[in-house]
PDB file of C-alpha atoms and ligand atoms in Angstrom:
ATOM      1  CA  MET C   1     113.628  87.371 160.552  1.00 67.00           C
ATOM      2  CA  PRO C   2     116.933  87.570 158.597  1.00 75.00           C
ATOM      3  CA  ILE C   3     116.300  89.479 155.272  1.00 82.00           C
ATOM      4  CA  HIS C   4     117.115  87.185 152.258  1.00 94.00           C
ATOM      5  CA  THR C   5     116.081  89.126 149.224  1.00 97.00           C
ATOM      6  CA  VAL C   6     116.370  92.673 148.259  1.00 98.00           C
ATOM      7  CA  THR C   7     115.240  94.622 145.138  1.00 98.00           C
ATOM      8  CA  VAL C   8     117.037  98.029 143.530  1.00 98.00           C
ATOM      9  CA  ARG C   9     115.251  99.960 141.134  1.00 98.00           C
ATOM     10  CA  VAL C  10     117.738 101.954 138.901  1.00 98.00           C
ATOM     11  CA  PRO C  11     117.056 104.820 136.207  1.00 98.00           C
ATOM     12  CA  ALA C  12     118.956 105.443 132.667  1.00 98.00           C
ATOM     13  CA  LYS C  13     120.141 108.740 131.914  1.00 98.00           C
ATOM     14  CA  VAL C  14     120.758 110.895 129.107  1.00 97.00           C
ATOM     15  CA  ASN C  15     123.682 113.435 128.595  1.00 97.00           C
ATOM     16  CA  LEU C  16     122.470 116.864 128.003  1.00 98.00           C
ATOM     17  CA  GLN C  17     126.144 117.910 127.543  1.00 98.00           C
ATOM     18  CA  LEU C  18     128.817 115.605 126.502  1.00 98.00           C
ATOM     19  CA  SER C  19     132.055 117.483 125.813  1.00 98.00           C
ATOM     20  CA  VAL C  20     134.985 115.453 125.118  1.00 98.00           C
ATOM     21  CA  GLY C  21     138.390 116.630 125.641  1.00 97.00           C
ATOM     22  CA  PRO C  22     141.927 114.990 124.395  1.00 94.00           C
ATOM     23  CA  ARG C  23     142.541 111.476 124.706  1.00 93.00           C
ATOM     24  CA  GLY C  24     144.636 110.935 127.936  1.00 92.00           C
ATOM     25  CA  ASN C  25     147.872 108.518 128.177  1.00 93.00           C
ATOM     26  CA  ASP C  26     145.179 105.689 130.219  1.00 93.00           C
ATOM     27  CA  GLY C  27     143.347 105.766 126.914  1.00 93.00           C
ATOM     28  CA  TYR C  28     140.143 107.677 128.202  1.00 95.00           C
ATOM     29  CA  HIS C  29     139.148 110.914 127.282  1.00 97.00           C
ATOM     30  CA  GLN C  30     138.893 113.881 129.401  1.00 96.00           C
ATOM     31  CA  LEU C  31     135.225 114.746 129.621  1.00 97.00           C
ATOM     32  CA  VAL C  32     132.697 117.549 130.966  1.00 98.00           C
ATOM     33  CA  THR C  33     129.376 115.948 131.123  1.00 98.00           C
ATOM     34  CA  VAL C  34     125.870 116.864 132.359  1.00 98.00           C
ATOM     35  CA  PHE C  35     123.888 113.876 133.512  1.00 98.00           C
ATOM     36  CA  GLN C  36     120.093 113.775 133.899  1.00 98.00           C
ATOM     37  CA  ALA C  37     118.713 110.231 135.452  1.00 98.00           C
ATOM     38  CA  ILE C  38     115.578 109.682 133.687  1.00 98.00           C
ATOM     39  CA  SER C  39     112.077 107.365 134.229  1.00 98.00           C
ATOM     40  CA  ILE C  40     113.310 104.086 132.452  1.00 98.00           C
ATOM     41  CA  PHE C  41     114.013 101.560 135.181  1.00 98.00           C
ATOM     42  CA  ASP C  42     116.093  98.433 135.651  1.00 98.00           C
ATOM     43  CA  GLU C  43     115.170  96.313 138.661  1.00 98.00           C
ATOM     44  CA  VAL C  44     118.073  93.802 140.143  1.00 98.00           C
ATOM     45  CA  THR C  45     116.695  91.442 142.872  1.00 98.00           C
ATOM     46  CA  LEU C  46     119.268  89.704 144.630  1.00 98.00           C
ATOM     47  CA  THR C  47     118.098  86.729 146.676  1.00 98.00           C
ATOM     48  CA  LYS C  48     120.445  84.384 149.031  1.00 96.00           C
ATOM     49  CA  SER C  49     120.566  80.914 148.175  1.00 93.00           C
ATOM     50  CA  THR C  50     121.716  77.813 150.617  1.00 83.00           C
ATOM     51  CA  ASP C  51     123.317  75.718 148.121  1.00 83.00           C
ATOM     52  CA  GLY C  52     127.035  77.338 148.245  1.00 81.00           C
ATOM     53  CA  SER C  53     126.430  77.829 144.307  1.00 82.00           C
ATOM     54  CA  GLY C  54     128.270  81.133 144.386  1.00 91.00           C
ATOM     55  CA  THR C  55     126.428  84.167 142.708  1.00 95.00           C
ATOM     56  CA  THR C  56     124.392  83.221 139.743  1.00 96.00           C
ATOM     57  CA  ILE C  57     122.626  85.477 137.338  1.00 98.00           C
ATOM     58  CA  SER C  58     119.234  85.696 135.289  1.00 97.00           C
ATOM     59  CA  ILE C  59     118.133  88.112 132.844  1.00 98.00           C
ATOM     60  CA  SER C  60     114.349  89.064 132.117  1.00 98.00           C
ATOM     61  CA  GLY C  61     112.327  91.943 130.830  1.00 96.00           C
ATOM     62  CA  ASP C  62     111.763  93.532 127.217  1.00 93.00           C
ATOM     63  CA  GLN C  63     115.215  94.698 126.870  1.00 91.00           C
ATOM     64  CA  ARG C  64     117.009  91.637 127.992  1.00 92.00           C
ATOM     65  CA  HIS C  65     118.116  90.389 124.701  1.00 90.00           C
ATOM     66  CA  GLY C  66     122.088  90.764 123.898  1.00 90.00           C
ATOM     67  CA  VAL C  67     122.847  91.018 127.807  1.00 94.00           C
ATOM     68  CA  PRO C  68     125.251  88.662 129.275  1.00 95.00           C
ATOM     69  CA  ALA C  69     124.262  86.325 131.813  1.00 96.00           C
ATOM     70  CA  ASP C  70     127.357  85.295 132.748  1.00 96.00           C
ATOM     71  CA  GLU C  71     130.730  86.880 134.771  1.00 96.00           C
ATOM     72  CA  THR C  72     131.192  89.591 132.060  1.00 97.00           C
ATOM     73  CA  ASN C  73     128.204  91.104 133.257  1.00 97.00           C
ATOM     74  CA  LEU C  74     128.881  94.418 135.232  1.00 98.00           C
ATOM     75  CA  ALA C  75     126.485  93.756 137.794  1.00 98.00           C
ATOM     76  CA  MET C  76     128.538  90.292 138.481  1.00 98.00           C
ATOM     77  CA  GLN C  77     131.730  92.125 138.336  1.00 98.00           C
ATOM     78  CA  ALA C  78     130.417  94.414 141.081  1.00 98.00           C
ATOM     79  CA  ALA C  79     129.393  91.197 143.276  1.00 98.00           C
ATOM     80  CA  GLU C  80     133.180  89.917 142.512  1.00 98.00           C
ATOM     81  CA  ILE C  81     135.095  93.275 143.606  1.00 98.00           C
ATOM     82  CA  LEU C  82     132.830  93.679 146.670  1.00 98.00           C
ATOM     83  CA  SER C  83     133.306  90.050 147.630  1.00 97.00           C
ATOM     84  CA  LYS C  84     137.176  90.384 147.383  1.00 97.00           C
ATOM     85  CA  LYS C  85     137.272  93.994 149.112  1.00 97.00           C
ATOM     86  CA  TYR C  86     135.158  92.713 151.984  1.00 97.00           C
ATOM     87  CA  ASP C  87     136.095  89.200 152.095  1.00 96.00           C
ATOM     88  CA  PHE C  88     133.148  87.159 152.101  1.00 95.00           C
ATOM     89  CA  ASN C  89     130.829  84.888 149.853  1.00 94.00           C
ATOM     90  CA  ILE C  90     128.154  86.182 147.760  1.00 95.00           C
ATOM     91  CA  ASP C  91     126.024  82.774 147.445  1.00 95.00           C
ATOM     92  CA  ALA C  92     123.136  84.419 145.901  1.00 97.00           C
ATOM     93  CA  HIS C  93     121.070  84.621 142.475  1.00 97.00           C
ATOM     94  CA  MET C  94     120.637  88.142 140.847  1.00 98.00           C
ATOM     95  CA  GLU C  95     117.713  88.852 138.376  1.00 98.00           C
ATOM     96  CA  ILE C  96     118.364  91.829 136.284  1.00 98.00           C
ATOM     97  CA  LYS C  97     114.629  92.766 134.906  1.00 98.00           C
ATOM     98  CA  LYS C  98     115.953  94.979 132.074  1.00 97.00           C
ATOM     99  CA  SER C  99     113.837  97.817 130.363  1.00 96.00           C
ATOM    100  CA  ILE C 100     117.010 100.049 129.780  1.00 95.00           C
ATOM    101  CA  PRO C 101     117.854  99.296 126.186  1.00 89.00           C
ATOM    102  CA  VAL C 102     120.931  97.472 125.840  1.00 87.00           C
ATOM    103  CA  ALA C 103     124.397  99.279 124.395  1.00 80.00           C
ATOM    104  CA  GLY C 104     121.952 102.359 123.667  1.00 89.00           C
ATOM    105  CA  GLY C 105     124.000 105.096 125.256  1.00 92.00           C
ATOM    106  CA  MET C 106     121.672 105.156 128.244  1.00 95.00           C
ATOM    107  CA  ALA C 107     124.146 103.348 131.050  1.00 95.00           C
ATOM    108  CA  GLY C 108     122.087 100.421 130.951  1.00 95.00           C
ATOM    109  CA  GLY C 109     125.026  98.306 131.924  1.00 97.00           C
ATOM    110  CA  SER C 110     126.393 100.778 134.569  1.00 97.00           C
ATOM    111  CA  ALA C 111     122.934 101.127 136.111  1.00 98.00           C
ATOM    112  CA  ASP C 112     122.859  97.475 136.670  1.00 98.00           C
ATOM    113  CA  ALA C 113     126.370  97.469 138.305  1.00 98.00           C
ATOM    114  CA  ALA C 114     125.142 100.296 140.365  1.00 98.00           C
ATOM    115  CA  ALA C 115     122.005  98.526 141.721  1.00 98.00           C
ATOM    116  CA  ALA C 116     124.081  95.605 142.353  1.00 98.00           C
ATOM    117  CA  ILE C 117     126.458  97.364 144.572  1.00 98.00           C
ATOM    118  CA  MET C 118     123.443  98.967 146.808  1.00 98.00           C
ATOM    119  CA  ALA C 119     121.541  95.213 146.824  1.00 98.00           C
ATOM    120  CA  ILE C 120     124.821  93.587 148.035  1.00 98.00           C
ATOM    121  CA  ASP C 121     125.795  96.216 150.562  1.00 98.00           C
ATOM    122  CA  TYR C 122     122.051  95.965 151.830  1.00 98.00           C
ATOM    123  CA  LEU C 123     121.663  92.117 151.927  1.00 97.00           C
ATOM    124  CA  TYR C 124     125.314  91.409 153.513  1.00 97.00           C
ATOM    125  CA  SER C 125     124.962  94.389 156.059  1.00 96.00           C
ATOM    126  CA  LEU C 126     128.154  95.773 154.546  1.00 98.00           C
ATOM    127  CA  ASN C 127     127.073  99.511 155.975  1.00 97.00           C
ATOM    128  CA  MET C 128     128.948 100.968 153.195  1.00 98.00           C
ATOM    129  CA  THR C 129     129.077 104.988 153.196  1.00 98.00           C
ATOM    130  CA  ARG C 130     127.923 106.564 150.117  1.00 96.00           C
ATOM    131  CA  ASP C 131     131.505 107.640 149.214  1.00 96.00           C
ATOM    132  CA  GLN C 132     132.563 103.728 149.358  1.00 98.00           C
ATOM    133  CA  MET C 133     129.890 103.124 147.038  1.00 98.00           C
ATOM    134  CA  ILE C 134     131.008 105.672 144.824  1.00 97.00           C
ATOM    135  CA  GLU C 135     134.731 104.311 144.672  1.00 97.00           C
ATOM    136  CA  VAL C 136     133.494 100.541 144.012  1.00 98.00           C
ATOM    137  CA  ALA C 137     130.972 102.228 141.091  1.00 98.00           C
ATOM    138  CA  ALA C 138     134.145 104.254 139.684  1.00 97.00           C
ATOM    139  CA  GLU C 139     136.370 101.066 139.285  1.00 97.00           C
ATOM    140  CA  LEU C 140     133.377  99.797 137.415  1.00 98.00           C
ATOM    141  CA  GLY C 141     132.992 102.233 134.586  1.00 96.00           C
ATOM    142  CA  SER C 142     132.660 106.028 134.426  1.00 95.00           C
ATOM    143  CA  ASP C 143     129.070 106.044 134.345  1.00 96.00           C
ATOM    144  CA  VAL C 144     128.416 103.895 137.243  1.00 98.00           C
ATOM    145  CA  PRO C 145     128.840 106.610 140.139  1.00 98.00           C
ATOM    146  CA  PHE C 146     126.135 108.621 138.546  1.00 98.00           C
ATOM    147  CA  MET C 147     123.585 105.753 138.590  1.00 98.00           C
ATOM    148  CA  LEU C 148     123.845 105.585 142.375  1.00 98.00           C
ATOM    149  CA  ASN C 149     123.086 109.378 142.708  1.00 96.00           C
ATOM    150  CA  GLY C 150     120.654 110.028 139.886  1.00 98.00           C
ATOM    151  CA  GLY C 151     118.836 113.656 139.525  1.00 98.00           C
ATOM    152  CA  THR C 152     121.243 116.038 137.571  1.00 98.00           C
ATOM    153  CA  ALA C 153     124.841 116.146 138.046  1.00 98.00           C
ATOM    154  CA  ILE C 154     127.931 117.487 136.316  1.00 98.00           C
ATOM    155  CA  GLY C 155     130.678 114.730 135.475  1.00 98.00           C
ATOM    156  CA  GLN C 156     134.400 115.412 134.995  1.00 97.00           C
ATOM    157  CA  GLY C 157     137.472 113.422 134.613  1.00 96.00           C
ATOM    158  CA  HIS C 158     136.230 110.522 132.917  1.00 94.00           C
ATOM    159  CA  GLY C 159     132.658 111.242 133.733  1.00 94.00           C
ATOM    160  CA  ASP C 160     132.835 109.713 137.294  1.00 94.00           C
ATOM    161  CA  GLN C 161     133.836 112.986 139.234  1.00 96.00           C
ATOM    162  CA  LEU C 162     130.564 113.929 140.070  1.00 97.00           C
ATOM    163  CA  THR C 163     128.992 117.299 141.390  1.00 96.00           C
ATOM    164  CA  SER C 164     125.123 117.815 141.678  1.00 91.00           C
ATOM    165  CA  ALA C 165     124.012 120.446 139.312  1.00 96.00           C
ATOM    166  CA  LEU C 166     120.929 122.787 140.178  1.00 96.00           C
ATOM    167  CA  SER C 167     118.119 122.051 137.933  1.00 98.00           C
ATOM    168  CA  ARG C 168     114.412 123.040 138.345  1.00 98.00           C
ATOM    169  CA  GLY C 169     111.222 121.508 136.344  1.00 97.00           C
ATOM    170  CA  THR C 170     110.541 118.386 134.824  1.00 98.00           C
ATOM    171  CA  TYR C 171     111.976 117.711 131.121  1.00 98.00           C
ATOM    172  CA  HIS C 172     109.838 115.196 128.687  1.00 98.00           C
ATOM    173  CA  TRP C 173     112.007 112.795 126.683  1.00 98.00           C
ATOM    174  CA  VAL C 174     110.922 111.001 123.521  1.00 97.00           C
ATOM    175  CA  LEU C 175     113.493 108.062 122.814  1.00 97.00           C
ATOM    176  CA  ALA C 176     114.067 106.616 119.454  1.00 96.00           C
ATOM    177  CA  LEU C 177     115.547 103.128 120.019  1.00 93.00           C
ATOM    178  CA  SER C 178     117.756 101.235 117.790  1.00 90.00           C
ATOM    179  CA  SER C 179     117.591  97.234 117.469  1.00 85.00           C
ATOM    180  CA  LEU C 180     121.462  97.497 117.266  1.00 89.00           C
ATOM    181  CA  GLY C 181     123.633  98.814 119.899  1.00 89.00           C
ATOM    182  CA  LEU C 182     126.957 100.852 118.981  1.00 93.00           C
ATOM    183  CA  SER C 183     130.317  99.866 121.110  1.00 94.00           C
ATOM    184  CA  THR C 184     131.388 102.869 123.584  1.00 94.00           C
ATOM    185  CA  PRO C 185     134.809 102.478 123.149  1.00 95.00           C
ATOM    186  CA  ALA C 186     134.287 102.032 119.085  1.00 97.00           C
ATOM    187  CA  VAL C 187     132.215 105.477 118.959  1.00 97.00           C
ATOM    188  CA  TYR C 188     135.226 107.394 120.903  1.00 97.00           C
ATOM    189  CA  GLY C 189     137.621 105.927 118.483  1.00 97.00           C
ATOM    190  CA  GLU C 190     135.508 107.265 115.458  1.00 98.00           C
ATOM    191  CA  CYS C 191     135.353 110.428 117.458  1.00 98.00           C
ATOM    192  CA  ASP C 192     139.374 110.451 117.656  1.00 97.00           C
ATOM    193  CA  ARG C 193     139.546 109.452 114.028  1.00 97.00           C
ATOM    194  CA  LEU C 194     137.145 112.415 112.950  1.00 98.00           C
ATOM    195  CA  ARG C 195     138.976 115.091 114.988  1.00 97.00           C
ATOM    196  CA  ALA C 196     142.729 113.716 114.088  1.00 95.00           C
ATOM    197  CA  GLY C 197     145.008 116.757 113.347  1.00 92.00           C
ATOM    198  CA  SER C 198     142.575 119.406 114.983  1.00 94.00           C
ATOM    199  CA  GLU C 199     143.303 121.144 118.059  1.00 93.00           C
ATOM    200  CA  ILE C 200     141.022 119.719 120.692  1.00 95.00           C
ATOM    201  CA  SER C 201     140.652 122.029 123.718  1.00 92.00           C
ATOM    202  CA  GLU C 202     140.093 121.290 127.547  1.00 94.00           C
ATOM    203  CA  PRO C 203     136.144 120.472 127.799  1.00 97.00           C
ATOM    204  CA  GLN C 204     134.246 123.302 129.479  1.00 97.00           C
ATOM    205  CA  ILE C 205     131.038 123.427 131.494  1.00 98.00           C
ATOM    206  CA  SER C 206     128.147 125.050 129.277  1.00 98.00           C
ATOM    207  CA  ASP C 207     127.059 128.068 131.890  1.00 98.00           C
ATOM    208  CA  SER C 208     124.096 128.776 129.578  1.00 98.00           C
ATOM    209  CA  LEU C 209     123.079 125.232 129.879  1.00 98.00           C
ATOM    210  CA  MET C 210     123.363 125.348 133.801  1.00 98.00           C
ATOM    211  CA  GLN C 211     121.462 128.657 133.547  1.00 98.00           C
ATOM    212  CA  ALA C 212     118.579 127.274 131.436  1.00 98.00           C
ATOM    213  CA  LEU C 213     118.462 124.214 133.844  1.00 98.00           C
ATOM    214  CA  LEU C 214     118.243 126.361 136.890  1.00 98.00           C
ATOM    215  CA  SER C 215     115.266 128.386 135.256  1.00 98.00           C
ATOM    216  CA  ALA C 216     113.396 125.243 134.268  1.00 98.00           C
ATOM    217  CA  ASP C 217     113.646 126.803 130.702  1.00 98.00           C
ATOM    218  CA  SER C 218     113.363 123.699 128.790  1.00 98.00           C
ATOM    219  CA  LYS C 219     113.213 125.458 125.412  1.00 98.00           C
ATOM    220  CA  ASN C 220     116.794 126.738 125.859  1.00 98.00           C
ATOM    221  CA  VAL C 221     117.620 123.440 127.522  1.00 98.00           C
ATOM    222  CA  GLY C 222     116.604 121.818 124.082  1.00 98.00           C
ATOM    223  CA  LYS C 223     118.704 124.343 121.976  1.00 98.00           C
ATOM    224  CA  LEU C 224     121.678 124.005 124.148  1.00 98.00           C
ATOM    225  CA  LEU C 225     122.068 120.199 124.265  1.00 98.00           C
ATOM    226  CA  VAL C 226     125.268 119.342 122.909  1.00 98.00           C
ATOM    227  CA  ASN C 227     127.128 116.009 122.215  1.00 98.00           C
ATOM    228  CA  ASP C 228     130.684 115.765 120.859  1.00 98.00           C
ATOM    229  CA  LEU C 229     130.327 111.832 120.382  1.00 98.00           C
ATOM    230  CA  GLN C 230     127.320 112.647 118.045  1.00 98.00           C
ATOM    231  CA  PRO C 231     129.281 112.847 114.675  1.00 98.00           C
ATOM    232  CA  ALA C 232     131.018 109.679 115.583  1.00 98.00           C
ATOM    233  CA  ALA C 233     127.921 107.972 116.426  1.00 98.00           C
ATOM    234  CA  CYS C 234     126.250 109.269 112.935  1.00 98.00           C
ATOM    235  CA  SER C 235     129.365 108.367 111.157  1.00 98.00           C
ATOM    236  CA  LEU C 236     129.373 104.593 112.168  1.00 98.00           C
ATOM    237  CA  ARG C 237     125.445 104.681 111.773  1.00 96.00           C
ATOM    238  CA  PRO C 238     124.338 107.292 109.237  1.00 96.00           C
ATOM    239  CA  ALA C 239     120.505 106.461 109.926  1.00 94.00           C
ATOM    240  CA  LEU C 240     120.554 108.510 112.833  1.00 96.00           C
ATOM    241  CA  ARG C 241     121.063 111.698 110.870  1.00 96.00           C
ATOM    242  CA  LEU C 242     117.397 110.900 109.293  1.00 94.00           C
ATOM    243  CA  ILE C 243     116.129 110.268 112.613  1.00 95.00           C
ATOM    244  CA  LEU C 244     117.348 113.376 114.438  1.00 96.00           C
ATOM    245  CA  ASP C 245     116.019 115.276 111.230  1.00 93.00           C
ATOM    246  CA  VAL C 246     112.559 113.562 111.600  1.00 91.00           C
ATOM    247  CA  GLY C 247     112.000 114.867 115.228  1.00 89.00           C
ATOM    248  CA  GLN C 248     113.053 118.147 114.546  1.00 88.00           C
ATOM    249  CA  GLU C 249     110.620 118.531 111.873  1.00 90.00           C
ATOM    250  CA  TYR C 250     107.930 117.389 114.092  1.00 89.00           C
ATOM    251  CA  GLY C 251     108.863 120.501 116.624  1.00 90.00           C
ATOM    252  CA  ALA C 252     110.852 118.803 119.160  1.00 96.00           C
ATOM    253  CA  LEU C 253     112.923 121.342 121.443  1.00 98.00           C
ATOM    254  CA  GLY C 254     116.210 119.712 121.119  1.00 98.00           C
ATOM    255  CA  ALA C 255     117.267 116.641 119.483  1.00 97.00           C
ATOM    256  CA  ILE C 256     120.301 114.753 120.512  1.00 97.00           C
ATOM    257  CA  VAL C 257     122.309 111.332 120.230  1.00 97.00           C
ATOM    258  CA  SER C 258     122.241 110.127 123.919  1.00 95.00           C
ATOM    259  CA  GLY C 259     125.920 109.487 124.786  1.00 96.00           C
ATOM    260  CA  SER C 260     127.441 107.069 122.659  1.00 96.00           C
ATOM    261  CA  GLY C 261     124.411 106.332 120.973  1.00 94.00           C
ATOM    262  CA  PRO C 262     122.567 104.897 119.163  1.00 95.00           C
ATOM    263  CA  THR C 263     119.670 106.033 121.045  1.00 96.00           C
ATOM    264  CA  VAL C 264     118.431 109.290 119.773  1.00 97.00           C
ATOM    265  CA  ALA C 265     116.950 111.457 122.934  1.00 97.00           C
ATOM    266  CA  PHE C 266     114.133 114.103 121.832  1.00 98.00           C
ATOM    267  CA  LEU C 267     113.306 116.981 124.485  1.00 98.00           C
ATOM    268  CA  VAL C 268     109.780 117.979 124.061  1.00 98.00           C
ATOM    269  CA  ALA C 269     107.739 120.615 125.634  1.00 97.00           C
ATOM    270  CA  ASP C 270     105.219 118.098 127.581  1.00 96.00           C
ATOM    271  CA  GLU C 271     103.673 114.850 127.606  1.00 95.00           C
ATOM    272  CA  ASP C 272     100.888 115.528 124.788  1.00 95.00           C
ATOM    273  CA  GLN C 273     103.864 116.416 122.355  1.00 96.00           C
ATOM    274  CA  GLY C 274     105.642 113.679 123.497  1.00 96.00           C
ATOM    275  CA  LEU C 275     102.920 111.356 122.432  1.00 96.00           C
ATOM    276  CA  ASP C 276     102.498 113.156 119.153  1.00 95.00           C
ATOM    277  CA  LEU C 277     106.111 112.697 118.463  1.00 95.00           C
ATOM    278  CA  ALA C 278     106.382 109.128 119.583  1.00 95.00           C
ATOM    279  CA  VAL C 279     103.342 108.458 116.972  1.00 94.00           C
ATOM    280  CA  ALA C 280     105.076 110.465 114.397  1.00 93.00           C
ATOM    281  CA  LEU C 281     108.463 108.931 114.853  1.00 93.00           C
ATOM    282  CA  THR C 282     106.887 105.295 114.619  1.00 92.00           C
ATOM    283  CA  SER C 283     104.908 106.153 111.811  1.00 90.00           C
ATOM    284  CA  SER C 284     107.724 107.583 109.907  1.00 87.00           C
ATOM    285  CA  GLY C 285     109.223 104.225 109.375  1.00 86.00           C
ATOM    286  CA  VAL C 286     112.843 105.178 110.147  1.00 87.00           C
ATOM    287  CA  VAL C 287     112.716 104.376 113.943  1.00 90.00           C
ATOM    288  CA  GLY C 288     112.439 100.911 115.215  1.00 83.00           C
ATOM    289  CA  SER C 289     110.763 101.380 118.672  1.00 91.00           C
ATOM    290  CA  VAL C 290     109.985 104.332 120.773  1.00 95.00           C
ATOM    291  CA  ALA C 291     109.787 104.979 124.416  1.00 95.00           C
ATOM    292  CA  ARG C 292     108.831 108.060 126.636  1.00 97.00           C
ATOM    293  CA  ALA C 293     110.456 109.110 129.909  1.00 97.00           C
ATOM    294  CA  TYR C 294     110.731 112.305 132.199  1.00 98.00           C
ATOM    295  CA  GLY C 295     113.549 113.573 134.424  1.00 98.00           C
ATOM    296  CA  PRO C 296     115.168 113.993 136.672  1.00 98.00           C
ATOM    297  CA  VAL C 297     114.349 111.137 138.713  1.00 98.00           C
ATOM    298  CA  HIS C 298     116.235 109.489 141.970  1.00 98.00           C
ATOM    299  CA  GLY C 299     119.150 107.170 141.392  1.00 98.00           C
ATOM    300  CA  ALA C 300     119.801 103.509 142.618  1.00 98.00           C
ATOM    301  CA  LYS C 301     116.828 102.883 145.164  1.00 98.00           C
ATOM    302  CA  ILE C 302     115.728  99.786 147.413  1.00 98.00           C
ATOM    303  CA  ILE C 303     111.817  99.067 146.818  1.00 95.00           C
TER     304      ILE C 303
HETATM  305  O1  C5P P 401     134.364 103.826 131.611  1.00 54.75           O
HETATM  306  P1  C5P P 401     133.813 102.634 130.829  1.00 54.75           P
HETATM  307  O2  C5P P 401     134.105 101.437 131.018  1.00 54.75           O
HETATM  308  O3  C5P P 401     132.259 102.903 130.637  1.00 54.75           O
HETATM  309  O4  C5P P 401     134.368 103.269 129.269  1.00 54.75           O
HETATM  310  C1  C5P P 401     133.983 102.305 128.074  1.00 54.75           C
HETATM  311  C2  C5P P 401     135.000 102.702 127.203  1.00 54.75           C
HETATM  312  O5  C5P P 401     134.932 104.062 126.488  1.00 54.75           O
HETATM  313  C3  C5P P 401     136.522 103.043 127.762  1.00 54.75           C
HETATM  314  O6  C5P P 401     137.302 101.658 127.279  1.00 54.75           O
HETATM  315  C4  C5P P 401     137.102 104.068 126.646  1.00 54.75           C
HETATM  316  O7  C5P P 401     137.013 103.561 125.227  1.00 54.75           O
HETATM  317  C5  C5P P 401     135.740 105.169 126.633  1.00 54.75           C
HETATM  318  N1  C5P P 401     135.725 106.173 127.225  1.00 54.75           N
HETATM  319  C6  C5P P 401     136.843 107.048 126.920  1.00 54.75           C
HETATM  320  N2  C5P P 401     136.725 108.114 127.904  1.00 54.75           N
HETATM  321  C7  C5P P 401     136.217 108.314 128.905  1.00 54.75           C
HETATM  322  C8  C5P P 401     135.276 107.325 129.354  1.00 54.75           C
HETATM  323  C9  C5P P 401     134.936 106.103 128.347  1.00 54.75           C
HETATM  324  O8  C5P P 401     137.556 107.207 126.097  1.00 54.75           O
HETATM  325  N3  C5P P 401     135.961 109.706 129.748  1.00 54.75           N
END
């Protein structure tokens, strides 16, 4: 019997290192970043329809609010690109079940686009190679290629040129979520404003971070977390400074704004410390909601 539906599960990410170089002529900044995929997952289900209605979309799940259910959704743009590239019609309904916070710096929209590429390839037997999927992913956004791969990886260029990184052990995270997202271009713009007039050097991979990941040394990973976008995110959302302080006071191994924010990610020693910190953050009153996760996990995967 021909297959008419497929579900792809795709993780969120945090950046363990996000070093931002100068802005290039294309408006993008040269990056060196270390991604880790973590265990908060969206699910994208694609079901063929027979009524010739084209590609339709609906959004469900506890993080659905604010996600566009139209052609501006990055997953719908993935469908558009693939349908043009391979010259076929996608008559199908796409349901995105969201658990990854929206506009939170955890690549939720990019994750859904990666999942859509994989779902369309499978349902329409495009037999795309991994490299072909990565190429389409990079057209959609700087974080999309990593969401196909998952695990731990170094991203260069716009963040889309990936090499996998050797990492041992499991890392436990507590995430302080904000109900109001931050716009990625606005955070990069604020970063430029704050650094105007200073010499911006070429970003370099942190060898000490790579070494700590290789030795499963979560204490050192915690100390070495770095995000050049953090001052900009905190400048646009001053409450983030307070959240970072609260987590550090409660003994987190490290605290960092995730990507362009406003999610704040705390690295903790184990699940027990994660639970304690989650309770402490919730009762502090400075955090809207809290999630727990571990990484690294696999990238987009058919389930
Ligand atoms: O690639 P993506 O669409 O996710 O990027 C969103 C925005 O983030 C870009 O329009 C740009 O303003 C900023 N960006 C950047 N440099 C990068 C990646 C993203 O300035 N390397």
